[in-house]
mmCIF file of C-alpha atoms in Angstrom:
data_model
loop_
_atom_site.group_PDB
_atom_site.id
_atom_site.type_symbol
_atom_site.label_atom_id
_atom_site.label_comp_id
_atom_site.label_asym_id
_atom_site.label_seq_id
_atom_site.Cartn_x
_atom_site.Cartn_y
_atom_site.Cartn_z
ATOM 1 C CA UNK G 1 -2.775 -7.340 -12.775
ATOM 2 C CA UNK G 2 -4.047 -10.646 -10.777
ATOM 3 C CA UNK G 3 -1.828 -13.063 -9.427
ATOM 4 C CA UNK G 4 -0.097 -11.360 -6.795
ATOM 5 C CA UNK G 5 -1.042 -13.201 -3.756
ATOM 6 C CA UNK G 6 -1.092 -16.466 -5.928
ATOM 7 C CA UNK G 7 2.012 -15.893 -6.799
ATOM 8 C CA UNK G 8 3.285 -15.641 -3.560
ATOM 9 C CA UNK G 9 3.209 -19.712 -3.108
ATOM 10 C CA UNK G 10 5.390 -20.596 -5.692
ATOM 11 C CA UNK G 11 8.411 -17.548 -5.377
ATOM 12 C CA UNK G 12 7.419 -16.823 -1.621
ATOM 13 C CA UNK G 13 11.313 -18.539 -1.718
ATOM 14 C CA UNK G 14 12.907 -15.411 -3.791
ATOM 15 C CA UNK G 15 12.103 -13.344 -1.290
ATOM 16 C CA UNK G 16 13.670 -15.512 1.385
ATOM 17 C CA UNK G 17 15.803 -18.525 0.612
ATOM 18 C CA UNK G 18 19.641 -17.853 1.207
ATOM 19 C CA UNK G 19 19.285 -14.699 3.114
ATOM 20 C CA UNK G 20 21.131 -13.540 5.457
ATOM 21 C CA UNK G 21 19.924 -11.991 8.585
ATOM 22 C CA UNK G 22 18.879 -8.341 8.241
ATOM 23 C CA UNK G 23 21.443 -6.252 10.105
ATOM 24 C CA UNK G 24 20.490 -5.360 13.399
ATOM 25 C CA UNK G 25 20.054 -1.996 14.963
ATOM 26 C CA UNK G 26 23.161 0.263 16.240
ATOM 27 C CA UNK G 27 23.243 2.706 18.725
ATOM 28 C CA UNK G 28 24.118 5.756 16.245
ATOM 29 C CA UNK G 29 21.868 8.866 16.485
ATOM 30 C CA UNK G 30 19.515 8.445 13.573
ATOM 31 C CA UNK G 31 20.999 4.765 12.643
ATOM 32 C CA UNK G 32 23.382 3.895 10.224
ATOM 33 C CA UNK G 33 21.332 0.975 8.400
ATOM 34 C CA UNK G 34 22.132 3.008 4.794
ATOM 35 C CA UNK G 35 25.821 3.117 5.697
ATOM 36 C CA UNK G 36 25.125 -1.236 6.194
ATOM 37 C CA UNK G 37 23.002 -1.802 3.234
ATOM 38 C CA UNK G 38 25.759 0.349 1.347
ATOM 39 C CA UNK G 39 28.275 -2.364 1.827
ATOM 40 C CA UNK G 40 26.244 -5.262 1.319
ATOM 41 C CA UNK G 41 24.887 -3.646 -1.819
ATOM 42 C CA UNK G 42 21.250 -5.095 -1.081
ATOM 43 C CA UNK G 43 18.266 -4.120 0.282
ATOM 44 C CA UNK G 44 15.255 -6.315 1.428
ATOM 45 C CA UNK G 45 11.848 -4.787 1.078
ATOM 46 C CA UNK G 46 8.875 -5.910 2.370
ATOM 47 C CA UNK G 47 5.577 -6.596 0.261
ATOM 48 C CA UNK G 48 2.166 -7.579 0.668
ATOM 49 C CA UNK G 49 1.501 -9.476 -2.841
ATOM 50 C CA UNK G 50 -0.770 -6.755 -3.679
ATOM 51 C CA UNK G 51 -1.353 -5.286 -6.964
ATOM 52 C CA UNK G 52 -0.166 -2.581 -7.829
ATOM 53 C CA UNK G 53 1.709 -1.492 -5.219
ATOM 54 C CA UNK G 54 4.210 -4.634 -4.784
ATOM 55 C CA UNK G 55 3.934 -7.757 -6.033
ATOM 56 C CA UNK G 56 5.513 -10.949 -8.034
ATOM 57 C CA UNK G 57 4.882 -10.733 -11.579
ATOM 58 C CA UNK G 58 3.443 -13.867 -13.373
ATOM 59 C CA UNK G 59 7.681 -14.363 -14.412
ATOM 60 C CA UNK G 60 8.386 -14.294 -10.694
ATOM 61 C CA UNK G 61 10.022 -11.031 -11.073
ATOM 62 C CA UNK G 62 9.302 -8.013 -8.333
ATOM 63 C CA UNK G 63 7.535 -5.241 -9.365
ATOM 64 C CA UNK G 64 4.876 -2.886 -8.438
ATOM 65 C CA UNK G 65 4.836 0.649 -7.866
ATOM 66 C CA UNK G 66 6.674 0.823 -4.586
ATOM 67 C CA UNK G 67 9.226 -1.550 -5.750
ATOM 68 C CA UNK G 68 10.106 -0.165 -8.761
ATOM 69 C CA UNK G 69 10.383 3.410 -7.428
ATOM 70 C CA UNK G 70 12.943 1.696 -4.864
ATOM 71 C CA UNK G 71 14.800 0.251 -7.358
ATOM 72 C CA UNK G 72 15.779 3.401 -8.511
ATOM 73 C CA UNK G 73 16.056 5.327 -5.130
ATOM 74 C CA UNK G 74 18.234 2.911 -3.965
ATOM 75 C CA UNK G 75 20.534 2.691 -6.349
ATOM 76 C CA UNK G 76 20.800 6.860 -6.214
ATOM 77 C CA UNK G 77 21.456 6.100 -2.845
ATOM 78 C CA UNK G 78 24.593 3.603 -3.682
ATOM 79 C CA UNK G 79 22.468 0.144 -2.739
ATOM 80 C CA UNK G 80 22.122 -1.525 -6.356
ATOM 81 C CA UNK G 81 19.734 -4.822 -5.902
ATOM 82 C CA UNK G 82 16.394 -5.190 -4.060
ATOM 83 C CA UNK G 83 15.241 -8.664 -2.884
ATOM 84 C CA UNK G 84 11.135 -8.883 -2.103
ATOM 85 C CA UNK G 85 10.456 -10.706 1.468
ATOM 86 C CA UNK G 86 6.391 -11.472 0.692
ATOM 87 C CA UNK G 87 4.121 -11.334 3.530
ATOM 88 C CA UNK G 88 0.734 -10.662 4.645
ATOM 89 C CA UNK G 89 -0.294 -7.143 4.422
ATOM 90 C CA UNK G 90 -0.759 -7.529 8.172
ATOM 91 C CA UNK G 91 2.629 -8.832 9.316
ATOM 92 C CA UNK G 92 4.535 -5.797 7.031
ATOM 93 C CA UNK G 93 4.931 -3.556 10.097
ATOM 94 C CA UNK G 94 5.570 -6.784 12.531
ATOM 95 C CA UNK G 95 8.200 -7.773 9.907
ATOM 96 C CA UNK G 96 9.830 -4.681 9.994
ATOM 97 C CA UNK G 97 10.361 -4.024 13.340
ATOM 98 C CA UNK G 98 11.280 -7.695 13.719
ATOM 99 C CA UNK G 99 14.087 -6.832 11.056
ATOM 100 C CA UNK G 100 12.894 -9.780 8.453
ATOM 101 C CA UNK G 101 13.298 -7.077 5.799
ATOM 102 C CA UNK G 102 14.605 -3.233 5.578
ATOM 103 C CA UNK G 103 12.088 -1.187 4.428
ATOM 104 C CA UNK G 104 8.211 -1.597 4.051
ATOM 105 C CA UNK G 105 7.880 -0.925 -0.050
ATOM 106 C CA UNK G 106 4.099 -2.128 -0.459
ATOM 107 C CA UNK G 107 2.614 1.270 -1.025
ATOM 108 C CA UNK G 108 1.301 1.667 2.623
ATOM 109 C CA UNK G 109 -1.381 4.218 4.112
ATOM 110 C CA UNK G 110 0.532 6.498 6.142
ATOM 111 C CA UNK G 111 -1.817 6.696 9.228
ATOM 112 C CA UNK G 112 -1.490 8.408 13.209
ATOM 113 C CA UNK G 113 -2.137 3.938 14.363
ATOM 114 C CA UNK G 114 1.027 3.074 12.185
ATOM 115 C CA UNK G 115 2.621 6.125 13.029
ATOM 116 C CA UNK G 116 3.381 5.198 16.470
ATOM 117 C CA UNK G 117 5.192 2.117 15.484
ATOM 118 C CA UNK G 118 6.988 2.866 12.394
ATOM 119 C CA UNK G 119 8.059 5.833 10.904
ATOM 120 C CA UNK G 120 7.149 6.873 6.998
ATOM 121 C CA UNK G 121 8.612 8.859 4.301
ATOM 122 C CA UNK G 122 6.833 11.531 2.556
ATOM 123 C CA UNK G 123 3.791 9.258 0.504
ATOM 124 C CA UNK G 124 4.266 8.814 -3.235
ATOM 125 C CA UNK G 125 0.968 9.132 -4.452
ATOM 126 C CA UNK G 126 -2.832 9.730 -2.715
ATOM 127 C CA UNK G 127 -5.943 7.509 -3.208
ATOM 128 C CA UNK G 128 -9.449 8.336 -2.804
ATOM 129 C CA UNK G 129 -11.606 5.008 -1.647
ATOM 130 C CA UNK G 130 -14.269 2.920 -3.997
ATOM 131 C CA UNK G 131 -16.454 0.325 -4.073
ATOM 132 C CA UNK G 132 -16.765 -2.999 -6.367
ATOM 133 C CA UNK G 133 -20.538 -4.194 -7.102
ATOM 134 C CA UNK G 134 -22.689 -5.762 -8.776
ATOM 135 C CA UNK G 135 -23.129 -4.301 -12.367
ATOM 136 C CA UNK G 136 -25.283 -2.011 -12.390
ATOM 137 C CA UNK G 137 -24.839 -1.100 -8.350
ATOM 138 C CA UNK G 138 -28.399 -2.232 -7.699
ATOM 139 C CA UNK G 139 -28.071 -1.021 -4.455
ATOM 140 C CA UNK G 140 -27.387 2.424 -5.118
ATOM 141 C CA UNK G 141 -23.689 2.499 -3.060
ATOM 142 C CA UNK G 142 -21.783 5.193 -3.103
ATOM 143 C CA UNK G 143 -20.348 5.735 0.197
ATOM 144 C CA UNK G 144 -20.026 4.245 3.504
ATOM 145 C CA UNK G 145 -23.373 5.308 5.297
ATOM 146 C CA UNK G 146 -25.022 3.959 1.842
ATOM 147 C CA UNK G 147 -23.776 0.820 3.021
ATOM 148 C CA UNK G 148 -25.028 1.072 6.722
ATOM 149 C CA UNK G 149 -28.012 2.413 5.978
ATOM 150 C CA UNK G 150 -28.877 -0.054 3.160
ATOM 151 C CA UNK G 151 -27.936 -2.626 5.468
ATOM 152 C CA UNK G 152 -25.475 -4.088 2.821
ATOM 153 C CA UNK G 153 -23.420 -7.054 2.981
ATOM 154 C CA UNK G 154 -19.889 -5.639 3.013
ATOM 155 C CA UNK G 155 -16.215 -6.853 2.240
ATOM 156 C CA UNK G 156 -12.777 -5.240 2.553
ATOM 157 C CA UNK G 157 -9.480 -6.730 2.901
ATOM 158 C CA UNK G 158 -7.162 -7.796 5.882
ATOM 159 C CA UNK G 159 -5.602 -5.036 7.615
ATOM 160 C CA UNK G 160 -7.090 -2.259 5.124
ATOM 161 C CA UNK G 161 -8.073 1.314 6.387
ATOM 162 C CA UNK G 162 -11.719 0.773 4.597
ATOM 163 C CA UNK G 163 -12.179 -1.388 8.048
ATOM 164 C CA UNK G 164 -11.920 1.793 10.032
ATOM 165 C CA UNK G 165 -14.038 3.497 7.453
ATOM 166 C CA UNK G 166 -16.972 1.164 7.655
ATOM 167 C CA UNK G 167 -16.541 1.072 11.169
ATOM 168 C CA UNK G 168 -16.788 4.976 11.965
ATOM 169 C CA UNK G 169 -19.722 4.989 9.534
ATOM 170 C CA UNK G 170 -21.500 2.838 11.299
ATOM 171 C CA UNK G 171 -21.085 -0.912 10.027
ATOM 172 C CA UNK G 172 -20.584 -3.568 12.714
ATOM 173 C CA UNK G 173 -16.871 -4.521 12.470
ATOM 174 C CA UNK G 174 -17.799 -8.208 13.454
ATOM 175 C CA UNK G 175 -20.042 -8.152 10.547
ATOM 176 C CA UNK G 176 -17.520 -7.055 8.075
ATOM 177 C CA UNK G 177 -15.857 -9.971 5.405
ATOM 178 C CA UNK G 178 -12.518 -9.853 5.596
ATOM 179 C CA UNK G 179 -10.684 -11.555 2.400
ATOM 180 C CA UNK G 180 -7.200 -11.501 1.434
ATOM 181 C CA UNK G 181 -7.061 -8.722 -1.520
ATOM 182 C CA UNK G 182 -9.435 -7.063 -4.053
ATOM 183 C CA UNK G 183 -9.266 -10.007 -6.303
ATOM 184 C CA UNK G 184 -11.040 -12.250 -3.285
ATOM 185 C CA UNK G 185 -13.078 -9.213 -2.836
ATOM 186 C CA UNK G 186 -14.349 -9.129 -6.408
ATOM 187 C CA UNK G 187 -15.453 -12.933 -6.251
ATOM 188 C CA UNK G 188 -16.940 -12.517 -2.983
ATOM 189 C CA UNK G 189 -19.461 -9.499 -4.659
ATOM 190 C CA UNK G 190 -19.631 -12.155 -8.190
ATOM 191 C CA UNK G 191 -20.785 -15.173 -6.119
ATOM 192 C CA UNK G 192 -23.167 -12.700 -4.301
ATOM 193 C CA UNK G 193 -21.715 -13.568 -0.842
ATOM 194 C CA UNK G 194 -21.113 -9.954 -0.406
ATOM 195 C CA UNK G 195 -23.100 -6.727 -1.974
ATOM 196 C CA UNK G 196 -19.691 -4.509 -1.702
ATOM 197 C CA UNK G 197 -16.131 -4.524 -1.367
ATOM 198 C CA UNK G 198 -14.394 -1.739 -0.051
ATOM 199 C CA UNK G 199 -10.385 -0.849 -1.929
ATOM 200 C CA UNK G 200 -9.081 2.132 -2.969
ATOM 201 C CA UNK G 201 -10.142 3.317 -6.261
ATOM 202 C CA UNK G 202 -7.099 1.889 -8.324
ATOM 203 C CA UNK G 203 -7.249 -1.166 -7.533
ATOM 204 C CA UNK G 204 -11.042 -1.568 -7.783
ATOM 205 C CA UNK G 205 -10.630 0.146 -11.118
ATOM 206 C CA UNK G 206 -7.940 -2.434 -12.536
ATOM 207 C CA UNK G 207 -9.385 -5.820 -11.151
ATOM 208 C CA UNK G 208 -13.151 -5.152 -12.704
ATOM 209 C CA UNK G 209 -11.484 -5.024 -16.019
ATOM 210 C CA UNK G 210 -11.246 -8.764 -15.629
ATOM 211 C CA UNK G 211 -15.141 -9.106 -14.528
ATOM 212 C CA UNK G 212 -18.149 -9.515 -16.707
ATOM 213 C CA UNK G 213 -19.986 -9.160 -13.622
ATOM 214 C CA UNK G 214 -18.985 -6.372 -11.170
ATOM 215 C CA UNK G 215 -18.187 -2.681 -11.726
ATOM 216 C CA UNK G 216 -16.136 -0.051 -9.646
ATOM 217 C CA UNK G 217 -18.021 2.630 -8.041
ATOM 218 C CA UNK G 218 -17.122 6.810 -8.652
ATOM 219 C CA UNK G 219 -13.559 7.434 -6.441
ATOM 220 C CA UNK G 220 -15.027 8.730 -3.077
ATOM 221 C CA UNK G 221 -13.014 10.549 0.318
ATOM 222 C CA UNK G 222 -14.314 8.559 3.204
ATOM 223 C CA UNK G 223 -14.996 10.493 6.326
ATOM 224 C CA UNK G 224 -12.667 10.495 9.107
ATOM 225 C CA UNK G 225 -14.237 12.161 12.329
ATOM 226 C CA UNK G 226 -16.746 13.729 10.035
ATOM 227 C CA UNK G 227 -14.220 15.394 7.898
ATOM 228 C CA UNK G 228 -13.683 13.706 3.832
ATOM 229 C CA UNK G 229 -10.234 12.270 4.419
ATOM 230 C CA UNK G 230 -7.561 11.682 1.283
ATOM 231 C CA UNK G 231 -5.164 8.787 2.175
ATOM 232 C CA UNK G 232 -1.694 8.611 1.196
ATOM 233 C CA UNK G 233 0.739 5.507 1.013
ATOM 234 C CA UNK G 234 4.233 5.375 1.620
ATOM 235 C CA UNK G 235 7.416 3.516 2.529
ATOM 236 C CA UNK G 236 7.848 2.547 5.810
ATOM 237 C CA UNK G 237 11.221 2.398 8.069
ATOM 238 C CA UNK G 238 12.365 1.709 11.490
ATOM 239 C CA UNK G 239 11.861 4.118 13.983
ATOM 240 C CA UNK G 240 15.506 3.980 14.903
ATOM 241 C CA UNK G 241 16.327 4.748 11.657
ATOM 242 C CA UNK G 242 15.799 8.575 10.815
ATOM 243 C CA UNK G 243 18.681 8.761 8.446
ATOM 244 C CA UNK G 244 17.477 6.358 5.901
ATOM 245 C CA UNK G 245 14.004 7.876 5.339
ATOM 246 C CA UNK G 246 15.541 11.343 5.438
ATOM 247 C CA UNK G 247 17.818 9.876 2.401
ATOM 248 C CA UNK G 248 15.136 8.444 0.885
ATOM 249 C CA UNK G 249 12.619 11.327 0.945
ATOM 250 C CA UNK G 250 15.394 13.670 -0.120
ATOM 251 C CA UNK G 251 15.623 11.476 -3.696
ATOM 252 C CA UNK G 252 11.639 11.495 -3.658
ATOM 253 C CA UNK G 253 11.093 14.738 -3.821
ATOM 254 C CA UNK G 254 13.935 15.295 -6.494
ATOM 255 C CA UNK G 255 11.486 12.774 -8.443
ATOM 256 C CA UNK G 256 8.467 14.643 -7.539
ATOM 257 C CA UNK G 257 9.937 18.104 -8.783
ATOM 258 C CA UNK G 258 11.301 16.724 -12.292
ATOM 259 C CA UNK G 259 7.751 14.312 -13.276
ATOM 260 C CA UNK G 260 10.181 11.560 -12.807
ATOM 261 C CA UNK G 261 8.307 9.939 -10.321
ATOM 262 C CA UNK G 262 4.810 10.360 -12.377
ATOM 263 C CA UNK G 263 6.433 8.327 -15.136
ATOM 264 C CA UNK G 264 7.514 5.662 -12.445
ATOM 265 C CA UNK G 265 3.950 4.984 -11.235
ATOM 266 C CA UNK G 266 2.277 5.644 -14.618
ATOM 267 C CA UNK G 267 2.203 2.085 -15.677
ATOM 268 C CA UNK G 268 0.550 1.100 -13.299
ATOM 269 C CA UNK G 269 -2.702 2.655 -13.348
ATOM 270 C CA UNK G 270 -1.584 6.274 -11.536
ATOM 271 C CA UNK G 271 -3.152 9.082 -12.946
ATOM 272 C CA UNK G 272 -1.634 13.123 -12.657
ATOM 273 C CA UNK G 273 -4.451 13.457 -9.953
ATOM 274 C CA UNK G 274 -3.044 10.880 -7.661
ATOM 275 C CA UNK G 275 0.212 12.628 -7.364
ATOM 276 C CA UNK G 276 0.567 14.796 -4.249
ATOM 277 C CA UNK G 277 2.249 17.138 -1.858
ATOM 278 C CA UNK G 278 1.058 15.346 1.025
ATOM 279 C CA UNK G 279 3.625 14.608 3.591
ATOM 280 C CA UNK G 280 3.775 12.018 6.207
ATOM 281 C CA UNK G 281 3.747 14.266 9.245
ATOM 282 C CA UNK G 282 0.506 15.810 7.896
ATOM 283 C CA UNK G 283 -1.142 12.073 8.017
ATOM 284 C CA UNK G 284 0.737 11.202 11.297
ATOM 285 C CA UNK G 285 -1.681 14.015 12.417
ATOM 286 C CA UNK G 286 1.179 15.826 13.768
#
């Protein structure tokens, strides 16, 4: 499952070298960037290096959840190849309106902030938050005012929504580690610089396989202005361009109805229970 971001310095060219500029915008009523993408029979997504939502594999091949379910979206949609453009997690919606790459497929958390800057398709899956710590959580942390009120050390990653989390809870956002990704996050709470990281609960529950020395924490809905909050991530678009992501979340819910997209996301550590009927306008808070 590791390797994502390491990965990034030695195919970081894949997802750039010999492209071509990413079409700009038109002036058609809902754009026509699928009509574009159509006849250059390519699409560049954007991903964060972040396992398992879109990442290089240790063969330098893209994959992930998002980017495999675009594979096949895509194509249905009559654009057969995807090439990754890796960034930082913080520079995907930057990127995107910047037109370095199409489409934001790096399993996103569809959010009112993000909302007003890009718009989302229908999310693919939902996520409940968790902690990594110390075996045997000597601590006792199981949510975000165990943290501030035990006055722990805490981690979470750049750009994540656990920042916010932490932050309405009552943690000090200067005081708050920020690393790169969970696997950072996990050495941080090994090497006891850190009591807790803060990811959602797949991908704590993936990278502690590889530890001896940490644990995941019970999945967990953070509160958002006092209310337990279930995030959902998504793919990401233009604002300009309405027609795409109405193409594209006509094809995901086809998947959704047949189990097609369960069996897409499967592999990679989704369970039945982080499928949902969530939709982006609901999380836009609109």
């Amino acid at each position: 499952m590791l390797g994502g971001l390491a990965a990034l310095g030695t195919v970081g060219a894949l997802g750039t070298a010999g492209c071509t500029r990413v079409a700009e915008a038109s002036g058609k009523k809902g754009g026509d960037l699928l009509e574009r993408l159509k006849a250059q029979g390519i699409v560049r997504l954007g991903i964060a290096g972040e396992v398992p939502f879109g990442y290089i594999d240790k063969d330098g091949q893209l994959t992930g959840e998002a980017p495999e379910l675009a594979k096949v979206i895509f194509k249905r949609l009559g654009v057969g190849k995807v090439q990754p453009v890796p960034t930082e997690f913080g520079s995907l919606i930057p990127g995107l309106n910047s037109q370095q790459f199409d489409v934001v497929a790096a399993g996103m958390y569809v959010n009112p902030e993000r909302c007003q800057q890009v718009i989302f398709a229908d999310p693919d899956y939902q996520m409940l938050d968790s902690f990594i710590v110390r075996k045997g959580n000597p601590l006792g942390l199981h949510s975000y005012k165990d943290v501030v009120a035990k006055k722990a050390k805490f981690a979470t990653g750049t750009g994540y929504a656990e920042i916010d989390y932490a932050v309405e809870a009552g943690y000090k956002q200067g005081d708050i580690l920020i690393v790169p990704d969970q696997v950072a996050g996990m050495n941080a709470v090994e090497a006891g610089r850190v009591d807790v990281f803060a990811g959602t609960a797949l991908t704590t529950r993936e990278v502690v396989k590889k530890s001896a020395k940490a644990e995941a924490t019970a999945p967990f809905a953070p509160l958002v202005k006092g209310k337990p909050h279930v995030d959902g991530g998504a793919f990401a678009f233009r604002p300009t361009e309405t027609n795409l992501r109405d193409a594209f979340n006509v094809e995901l819910h086809k998947m959704k109805q047949s189990g097609e997209l369960f069996r897409i996301l499967r592999p990679f550590g989704f369970t039945k229970a982080e499928m949902t009927g969530l939709t982006a306008k609901e999380l836009c808070g609109g």
